[in-house]
Every structure is written in structure tokens, then in C-alpha cells.
Amino acid sequence: MEVPKFLSIFMLIAYLWVISNNNGVEASHKIYPKFQSLAAVKVKQLHRTAFHFQPPKHWINDPNGPMYYKGIYHLFYQYNPKGAVWGNIVWAHSVSKDLINWEALEPALYPSKPFDINGCWSGSATVLPGNKPIILYTGIDYKERQVQNYAVPANPSDPYLRKWIKPNNNPVVFPGPDVNASAFRDPTTAWWSNDGHWRMLVGSRRKHRGIAYLYRSRDFMKWTKAKYPIHSLANTGMWECPDFYPVSISGKNGLDTSFAGGNEKFVLKVSLDLTRYDYYTTGTYNRDKDRYVPDKDSVDGWSGLRYDYGNFYASKTFFDSRKNRRILWGWANESDSTFDDMAKGWAGVQTIPREVWLDGSGKQLLQWPIEELETLRGKNVHISNQELKKGHHVEVKGVTAAQADVEVTFKLPSLDKAEKFDPSWKNLDAEHLCGKIGSKVQGGVGPFGLLTLASKNLEEFTPVFFRIFKDGHKHLVLMCSDASSSTLKTEGLYKPSFAGFVNVDLSDKKLSLRSLIDHSVVESFGAGGKTCITSRVYPTLAVFDDAHLYAFNNGTETVTVEKLNAWSMKKPAKMNS
Ligand SMILES: *[C@@H]1O[C@H](CO)[C@@H](O)[C@H](O)[C@H]1NC(C)=O
Ligand SMILES: *[C@@H]1O[C@H](CO)[C@@H](O)[C@H](O)[C@H]1NC(C)=O
Ligand SMILES: *[C@@H]1O[C@H](CO)[C@@H](O)[C@H](O)[C@H]1NC(C)=O
């Protein structure tokens, strides 16, 4: 094991002690008591991101309570002010006018009262009529119970909402006798119904059943649990960070969480603690029965749709009334070791905020980086009508390949030569299939795509690519973001071949891909945002100016880069400093 010099032998011993004696998991984070308050000695720039949301140092996880208020975007997030591992969690608070440049304020919430003395965990914001923001969050109380609390701004006329008050009538929701007080957290944004009640959800489990409990209140203070959860599913374990919102059935416009036009669809997202991915279904909300029913062909549980097939968890959306859109924030954790995180002095980023809306098919969501990101685009290079024969790659020269935004459209030949989907692969999920037949295994139509964070001689690269199969009369499109060759470093890294299928109509013989490359992040959007994959990778050679970007093809059929645009990305002028 490589030991950074400034870490003492004592710390190494402590580290080895912790990995051999890991005393359990709480709130699903591994606990390293010895390191929780070990401040970063320095902040390593290697692998640090330029345009993803990060504080200047230390550990971050879930995005909390995003909202737009009086011309200002607010993002709160779970943060350890004292170290680069999970612990000492507070609600850090940042504000922005454009979702790109951020200013850090004082933490909004930190443990201080009997109802949250052991933790201020995740939650959401709701803007009440009269433009009054209120936060609901999970407190770990003096008896170690998970309870739901509220907080209000001390001075609502301050658009920055710098100070928050946690009144003494908290908690507003106790886990009842039938609720597991160790598995009861992450209240959603509340929505108002014309029966005069607010409603909100809290994630939970009963034995192996994942549950989203529904609560109702007239005044936001006294909450009553509904007889039935809004939804639950056997054998899915703890449901963390539920999110529930309406989506318009046509067009990209977002809807306020309380919107009730009668014609909208709903999305229920849950973060499954057992797999650490965010799954969603689209469905119907029956307001009379207060139950959510996923559409017949919307698969519930962990073979269903995910927002992102990579490092992406505990996400949350909010309605942006400024631009009438719904925006999704998610946490991308590290794939290196706790020891590396301490050496880096930081761990975790938020993914680029994404606009989400319902696809025209009505069967899935589309996601796309917010348009504001384009303000960071600098130098542009362009390629068009470039043929890529089997085994060939072409370099995208002239942009900072370690810090770039690239959009490409591939034109495909006839799909007749697509390889047959082997029936034995039916038992594999997309990730295992990509692990088995990655970019190095030649196919018919594909693998083709981008080689991101590549070293000059391709000792290291993170390929993001498509592969097309014939399955009877249908075609299957697999999209991979494969970390297995991303670095020469061998120890202590998680290098998964993340992948998902893309439900896309290939009749125009085109497939598009966009990747946001940011030193240790490759965040990709396939087919206009139908399938998204975020990979965390840690190259040793392909860093800073030594990183390269290529388009490649390893299928027998020639594909054409119809058009490719790549931009060097600037750093936001302000990022929480
Ligand atoms: C309650 O939740 C905790 C934490 O998830 C779990 O360890 C425990 O088994 C649960 N108890 C029951 C009865 O399900
Ligand atoms: C974070 O990273 C590790 C690998 O380092 C992974 O196994 C884990 O499931 C990840 N996700 C979350 C949400 O913790
Ligand atoms: C393409 O396939 C060849 C042969 O298997 C392999 O050596 C090469 O690394 C592959 N290219 C990529 C980008 O994976």
C-alpha cells in the first residue's frame, strides 16, 4: 500500500485497525471514529474537480433542501466540517444566482437540541404560500431515534436565508409504535391538496419491505400518518431519500410539487440502501386513496430504471419557478479508498444539476445538464463526417481533455451485422454484461464511443460507448462507462464497468452521447439523456495536460462521427471559496 508521507505511522496503524474492526454501518455510511475529526493536512489538487459542486475540503454526501427563493438558488448538503470521512454531519449551505457560481454561507443546521443532538440528516425544503420557506429534516434525537423536525429562516426578508431557527415544538413527527425508529428518515418536499392538507413522505423499511410512509397536516406542525403508505415494495430493504413529484405529459416544462391539473404523471424515486443506486418509476397518483401506482410497464425495484447507472445516490429534485423546470441534484461519491480520501483531504461531489422531464414515450425520464453549464464552455473544436473503421480511433485535439464538455452524434451503418444477443446474457445485468464484453471485445455494430481521460498511448482510458445487439426482431442498445482500464493504480480502487440499456428508436440510425469530463468525473448522457452514467476514476498518467480525448470504434462495421463538438471548460469564478 502506498502511504502518503504526511500520514504518520500511527494513522496507518489506526487505519488498519479500522478496516479490520469496522464497527458497523450507520445511516449506511461506514464509520471510522478515529478519522471523523481529522482535519485535512492539505487539499490535493490531483483528481479534484473544476466545475462540479464541491466545498474547499472534507467530506460531503446527500444534497438537501434545494430551492429557489427571491432570486437565489439554495443548496444545502450533508457535510463533515472536520474531516474527509463521514461524521460530524451538518447542513452546509451554499447560494448561487446561476447554479454554476457558488458562495458558501454558515451551516444552516447543526446538532444542538434534544431532538437533533445526535445528528442533522437529510431533508427537503417546501415554500409555503406567501413565499415562506420551511425545511423538514431528520434529527437523531437524544434517544438515538430518527425523528422529523422543521426549521424556518430567522429573517425571511434576507434572500440568502443565512440563519435558521429550530423551534422547540420539534420534533413534528415521531416514529410511532409500528415504525422502526432506526429506519425512518429523509422527509420529502411537501405538497398541498385542495382538501386543505399538506402531505409528505418519509422513507423506511419493515423487515425487508421498503416503505414510503405518507403524512398529512393542515398546519405543517401536527402531522398524522396515513393508514397506508403511499407505496411500498417487498424485498427492497430501506428506502432512503424518497422523492415524489408530478411531471407534465407533454413538453419539457417542470411542475410545482403541489401542481394538480389532473392530467400529469408522477415520479416516485427511492434510493435503495442495499444497492446504493437511485431507482424511479413513472405512474399515477390516486388522490382519493392517497396511493401511488407505478405504470404497468414501469418496473418497480432494482431491475427498474435508474436516474444514473454509476456513482449517483441520495438525489433530490426541486421546481425552479424562475425557468419553469425541475432540477435534479445527486451525490457522486468517491471510488477510491477512505485512506485515499484522507490523503486528498476531500471526498464526494454533487453531479451537475440536471433538468428532468418526461420522455415523449411517457415511459421514462430524460435528463440534461442545465443550460447554464454552457456558460463555462471555452475553446471549441469540431469534427464532422469522420469515418471510424474497426479498431480505429481519432483524437479530439485542441481542448483541455481533463476538463471538457463533449457532444457527439454517431451515424450508424445498416444494423444487419449487429451481434446476436446471447440468451445466456439474459441473466446478467448491464454492468456485468459490460464487464464481460467491454470496449476491447470487438463486436458488429459497436463498441463505439469516446475514450475519455486517456493517456497518450492508451495505457489508461475510461471508454464511454454503445454496443448494439440483435435480439430476435428487436435491437438492444447497451451503454457503458467502463472504469476497468481507467488507471494503472491497482490497489484500493473500485473500477466498475457501469452500464445501462438505452431504450431508443434507431430508425434514423443515429446515436448521440455527451460527456462532462472533470479530472476524476466522467458524467455521460446517452441518446439525449435517456441513459446517464457517472463514473469516478483516478488516472495516474492521463491527468491535467496529459489527458487525451478520442472517438473510437471496435466493431466490424464502420461508424461515422457525423458531428462532434468539444469545449475546454472553464472553472466557475466562485466555487464556495
Ligand atoms: C430496524 O432498522 C434497523 C436499521 O436499518 C435494522 O438494523 C433493524 O433490523 C430494523 N428492525 C426491524 C424489526 O426491522
Ligand atoms: C460509494 O463508493 C463505493 C466504492 O468505493 C461503493 O461501493 C458504494 O456503494 C458507493 N455508493 C454510495 C452511495 O455510497
Ligand atoms: C479495441 O480492440 C482491440 C482488440 O481487442 C484492443 O486491443 C483495444 O484496446 C480495443 N480498444 C479499446 C478502446 O478498447
mmCIF file with all atom_site columns, N, CA and C in Angstrom, residues 235-264:
data_model
loop_
_atom_site.group_PDB
_atom_site.id
_atom_site.type_symbol
_atom_site.label_atom_id
_atom_site.label_alt_id
_atom_site.label_comp_id
_atom_site.label_asym_id
_atom_site.label_entity_id
_atom_site.label_seq_id
_atom_site.pdbx_PDB_ins_code
_atom_site.Cartn_x
_atom_site.Cartn_y
_atom_site.Cartn_z
_atom_site.occupancy
_atom_site.B_iso_or_equiv
_atom_site.pdbx_formal_charge
_atom_site.auth_seq_id
_atom_site.auth_comp_id
_atom_site.auth_asym_id
_atom_site.auth_atom_id
_atom_site.pdbx_PDB_model_num
ATOM 1  N N  . ASN A 1 235 ? -38.991 -6.894 -0.192  1.00 0.00 ? 235 ASN A N  1
ATOM 2  C CA . ASN A 1 235 ? -37.610 -7.287 -0.525  1.00 0.00 ? 235 ASN A CA 1
ATOM 3  C C  . ASN A 1 235 ? -36.764 -6.228 -1.203  1.00 0.00 ? 235 ASN A C  1
ATOM 4  N N  . THR A 1 236 ? -37.015 -4.973 -0.877  1.00 0.00 ? 236 THR A N  1
ATOM 5  C CA . THR A 1 236 ? -36.149 -3.932 -1.437  1.00 0.00 ? 236 THR A CA 1
ATOM 6  C C  . THR A 1 236 ? -35.359 -3.225 -0.337  1.00 0.00 ? 236 THR A C  1
ATOM 7  N N  . GLY A 1 237 ? -35.577 -3.613 0.921   1.00 0.00 ? 237 GLY A N  1
ATOM 8  C CA . GLY A 1 237 ? -34.814 -3.014 2.019   1.00 0.00 ? 237 GLY A CA 1
ATOM 9  C C  . GLY A 1 237 ? -35.158 -1.549 2.234   1.00 0.00 ? 237 GLY A C  1
ATOM 10 N N  . MET A 1 238 ? -34.294 -0.880 2.981   1.00 0.00 ? 238 MET A N  1
ATOM 11 C CA . MET A 1 238 ? -34.541 0.514  3.367   1.00 0.00 ? 238 MET A CA 1
ATOM 12 C C  . MET A 1 238 ? -34.669 1.434  2.157   1.00 0.00 ? 238 MET A C  1
ATOM 13 N N  . TRP A 1 239 ? -35.753 2.239  2.164   1.00 0.00 ? 239 TRP A N  1
ATOM 14 C CA . TRP A 1 239 ? -35.904 3.284  1.150   1.00 0.00 ? 239 TRP A CA 1
ATOM 15 C C  . TRP A 1 239 ? -35.382 4.589  1.738   1.00 0.00 ? 239 TRP A C  1
ATOM 16 N N  . GLU A 1 240 ? -34.272 5.064  1.201   1.00 0.00 ? 240 GLU A N  1
ATOM 17 C CA . GLU A 1 240 ? -33.747 6.350  1.634   1.00 0.00 ? 240 GLU A CA 1
ATOM 18 C C  . GLU A 1 240 ? -34.184 7.426  0.634   1.00 0.00 ? 240 GLU A C  1
ATOM 19 N N  . CYS A 1 241 ? -34.160 8.654  1.116   1.00 0.00 ? 241 CYS A N  1
ATOM 20 C CA . CYS A 1 241 ? -34.362 9.827  0.259   1.00 0.00 ? 241 CYS A CA 1
ATOM 21 C C  . CYS A 1 241 ? -35.450 9.667  -0.800  1.00 0.00 ? 241 CYS A C  1
ATOM 22 N N  . PRO A 1 242 ? -36.691 9.338  -0.392  1.00 0.00 ? 242 PRO A N  1
ATOM 23 C CA . PRO A 1 242 ? -37.744 9.295  -1.409  1.00 0.00 ? 242 PRO A CA 1
ATOM 24 C C  . PRO A 1 242 ? -37.917 10.682 -2.032  1.00 0.00 ? 242 PRO A C  1
ATOM 25 N N  . ASP A 1 243 ? -38.379 10.696 -3.268  1.00 0.00 ? 243 ASP A N  1
ATOM 26 C CA . ASP A 1 243 ? -38.691 11.964 -3.933  1.00 0.00 ? 243 ASP A CA 1
ATOM 27 C C  . ASP A 1 243 ? -39.938 11.685 -4.766  1.00 0.00 ? 243 ASP A C  1
ATOM 28 N N  . PHE A 1 244 ? -40.913 12.576 -4.705  1.00 0.00 ? 244 PHE A N  1
ATOM 29 C CA . PHE A 1 244 ? -42.208 12.335 -5.349  1.00 0.00 ? 244 PHE A CA 1
ATOM 30 C C  . PHE A 1 244 ? -42.670 13.633 -5.981  1.00 0.00 ? 244 PHE A C  1
ATOM 31 N N  . TYR A 1 245 ? -42.920 13.603 -7.296  1.00 0.00 ? 245 TYR A N  1
ATOM 32 C CA . TYR A 1 245 ? -43.270 14.862 -7.973  1.00 0.00 ? 245 TYR A CA 1
ATOM 33 C C  . TYR A 1 245 ? -44.038 14.601 -9.258  1.00 0.00 ? 245 TYR A C  1
ATOM 34 N N  . PRO A 1 246 ? -44.840 15.605 -9.658  1.00 0.00 ? 246 PRO A N  1
ATOM 35 C CA . PRO A 1 246 ? -45.574 15.498 -10.916 1.00 0.00 ? 246 PRO A CA 1
ATOM 36 C C  . PRO A 1 246 ? -44.697 15.888 -12.095 1.00 0.00 ? 246 PRO A C  1
ATOM 37 N N  . VAL A 1 247 ? -44.937 15.252 -13.234 1.00 0.00 ? 247 VAL A N  1
ATOM 38 C CA . VAL A 1 247 ? -44.274 15.659 -14.480 1.00 0.00 ? 247 VAL A CA 1
ATOM 39 C C  . VAL A 1 247 ? -45.341 15.861 -15.544 1.00 0.00 ? 247 VAL A C  1
ATOM 40 N N  . SER A 1 248 ? -45.070 16.833 -16.387 1.00 0.00 ? 248 SER A N  1
ATOM 41 C CA . SER A 1 248 ? -46.002 17.165 -17.450 1.00 0.00 ? 248 SER A CA 1
ATOM 42 C C  . SER A 1 248 ? -45.984 16.055 -18.503 1.00 0.00 ? 248 SER A C  1
ATOM 43 N N  . ILE A 1 249 ? -47.150 15.722 -19.074 1.00 0.00 ? 249 ILE A N  1
ATOM 44 C CA . ILE A 1 249 ? -47.159 14.630 -20.050 1.00 0.00 ? 249 ILE A CA 1
ATOM 45 C C  . ILE A 1 249 ? -46.718 15.085 -21.436 1.00 0.00 ? 249 ILE A C  1
ATOM 46 N N  . SER A 1 250 ? -46.584 16.390 -21.639 1.00 0.00 ? 250 SER A N  1
ATOM 47 C CA . SER A 1 250 ? -46.015 16.822 -22.914 1.00 0.00 ? 250 SER A CA 1
ATOM 48 C C  . SER A 1 250 ? -45.170 18.053 -22.677 1.00 0.00 ? 250 SER A C  1
ATOM 49 N N  . GLY A 1 251 ? -44.009 18.049 -23.259 1.00 0.00 ? 251 GLY A N  1
ATOM 50 C CA . GLY A 1 251 ? -43.128 19.200 -23.137 1.00 0.00 ? 251 GLY A CA 1
ATOM 51 C C  . GLY A 1 251 ? -42.163 19.072 -21.986 1.00 0.00 ? 251 GLY A C  1
ATOM 52 N N  . LYS A 1 252 ? -41.208 20.003 -21.977 1.00 0.00 ? 252 LYS A N  1
ATOM 53 C CA . LYS A 1 252 ? -40.112 19.940 -21.014 1.00 0.00 ? 252 LYS A CA 1
ATOM 54 C C  . LYS A 1 252 ? -40.400 20.683 -19.717 1.00 0.00 ? 252 LYS A C  1
ATOM 55 N N  . ASN A 1 253 ? -41.485 21.472 -19.705 1.00 0.00 ? 253 ASN A N  1
ATOM 56 C CA . ASN A 1 253 ? -41.683 22.329 -18.542 1.00 0.00 ? 253 ASN A CA 1
ATOM 57 C C  . ASN A 1 253 ? -41.885 21.500 -17.261 1.00 0.00 ? 253 ASN A C  1
ATOM 58 N N  . GLY A 1 254 ? -41.311 21.986 -16.182 1.00 0.00 ? 254 GLY A N  1
ATOM 59 C CA . GLY A 1 254 ? -41.471 21.312 -14.896 1.00 0.00 ? 254 GLY A CA 1
ATOM 60 C C  . GLY A 1 254 ? -42.748 21.773 -14.220 1.00 0.00 ? 254 GLY A C  1
ATOM 61 N N  . LEU A 1 255 ? -43.168 21.028 -13.206 1.00 0.00 ? 255 LEU A N  1
ATOM 62 C CA . LEU A 1 255 ? -44.376 21.381 -12.463 1.00 0.00 ? 255 LEU A CA 1
ATOM 63 C C  . LEU A 1 255 ? -44.029 21.550 -10.993 1.00 0.00 ? 255 LEU A C  1
ATOM 64 N N  . ASP A 1 256 ? -44.691 22.504 -10.376 1.00 0.00 ? 256 ASP A N  1
ATOM 65 C CA . ASP A 1 256 ? -44.546 22.670 -8.942  1.00 0.00 ? 256 ASP A CA 1
ATOM 66 C C  . ASP A 1 256 ? -45.009 21.380 -8.247  1.00 0.00 ? 256 ASP A C  1
ATOM 67 N N  . THR A 1 257 ? -44.388 21.053 -7.128  1.00 0.00 ? 257 THR A N  1
ATOM 68 C CA . THR A 1 257 ? -44.710 19.792 -6.450  1.00 0.00 ? 257 THR A CA 1
ATOM 69 C C  . THR A 1 257 ? -46.197 19.721 -6.070  1.00 0.00 ? 257 THR A C  1
ATOM 70 N N  . SER A 1 258 ? -46.830 20.872 -5.810  1.00 0.00 ? 258 SER A N  1
ATOM 71 C CA . SER A 1 258 ? -48.256 20.884 -5.461  1.00 0.00 ? 258 SER A CA 1
ATOM 72 C C  . SER A 1 258 ? -49.177 20.967 -6.672  1.00 0.00 ? 258 SER A C  1
ATOM 73 N N  . PHE A 1 259 ? -48.616 20.966 -7.867  1.00 0.00 ? 259 PHE A N  1
ATOM 74 C CA . PHE A 1 259 ? -49.441 21.106 -9.076  1.00 0.00 ? 259 PHE A CA 1
ATOM 75 C C  . PHE A 1 259 ? -50.446 19.956 -9.167  1.00 0.00 ? 259 PHE A C  1
ATOM 76 N N  . ALA A 1 260 ? -51.708 20.285 -9.486  1.00 0.00 ? 260 ALA A N  1
ATOM 77 C CA . ALA A 1 260 ? -52.723 19.238 -9.653  1.00 0.00 ? 260 ALA A CA 1
ATOM 78 C C  . ALA A 1 260 ? -53.628 19.626 -10.804 1.00 0.00 ? 260 ALA A C  1
ATOM 79 N N  . GLY A 1 261 ? -53.216 19.272 -12.024 1.00 0.00 ? 261 GLY A N  1
ATOM 80 C CA . GLY A 1 261 ? -54.007 19.624 -13.187 1.00 0.00 ? 261 GLY A CA 1
ATOM 81 C C  . GLY A 1 261 ? -54.938 18.493 -13.581 1.00 0.00 ? 261 GLY A C  1
ATOM 82 N N  . GLY A 1 262 ? -54.641 17.292 -13.094 1.00 0.00 ? 262 GLY A N  1
ATOM 83 C CA . GLY A 1 262 ? -55.472 16.140 -13.396 1.00 0.00 ? 262 GLY A CA 1
ATOM 84 C C  . GLY A 1 262 ? -54.909 15.281 -14.517 1.00 0.00 ? 262 GLY A C  1
ATOM 85 N N  . ASN A 1 263 ? -53.992 15.853 -15.279 1.00 0.00 ? 263 ASN A N  1
ATOM 86 C CA . ASN A 1 263 ? -53.525 15.159 -16.472 1.00 0.00 ? 263 ASN A CA 1
ATOM 87 C C  . ASN A 1 263 ? -52.061 14.741 -16.368 1.00 0.00 ? 263 ASN A C  1
ATOM 88 N N  . GLU A 1 264 ? -51.419 15.137 -15.265 1.00 0.00 ? 264 GLU A N  1
ATOM 89 C CA . GLU A 1 264 ? -49.974 14.890 -15.150 1.00 0.00 ? 264 GLU A CA 1
ATOM 90 C C  . GLU A 1 264 ? -49.680 13.456 -14.708 1.00 0.00 ? 264 GLU A C  1
#
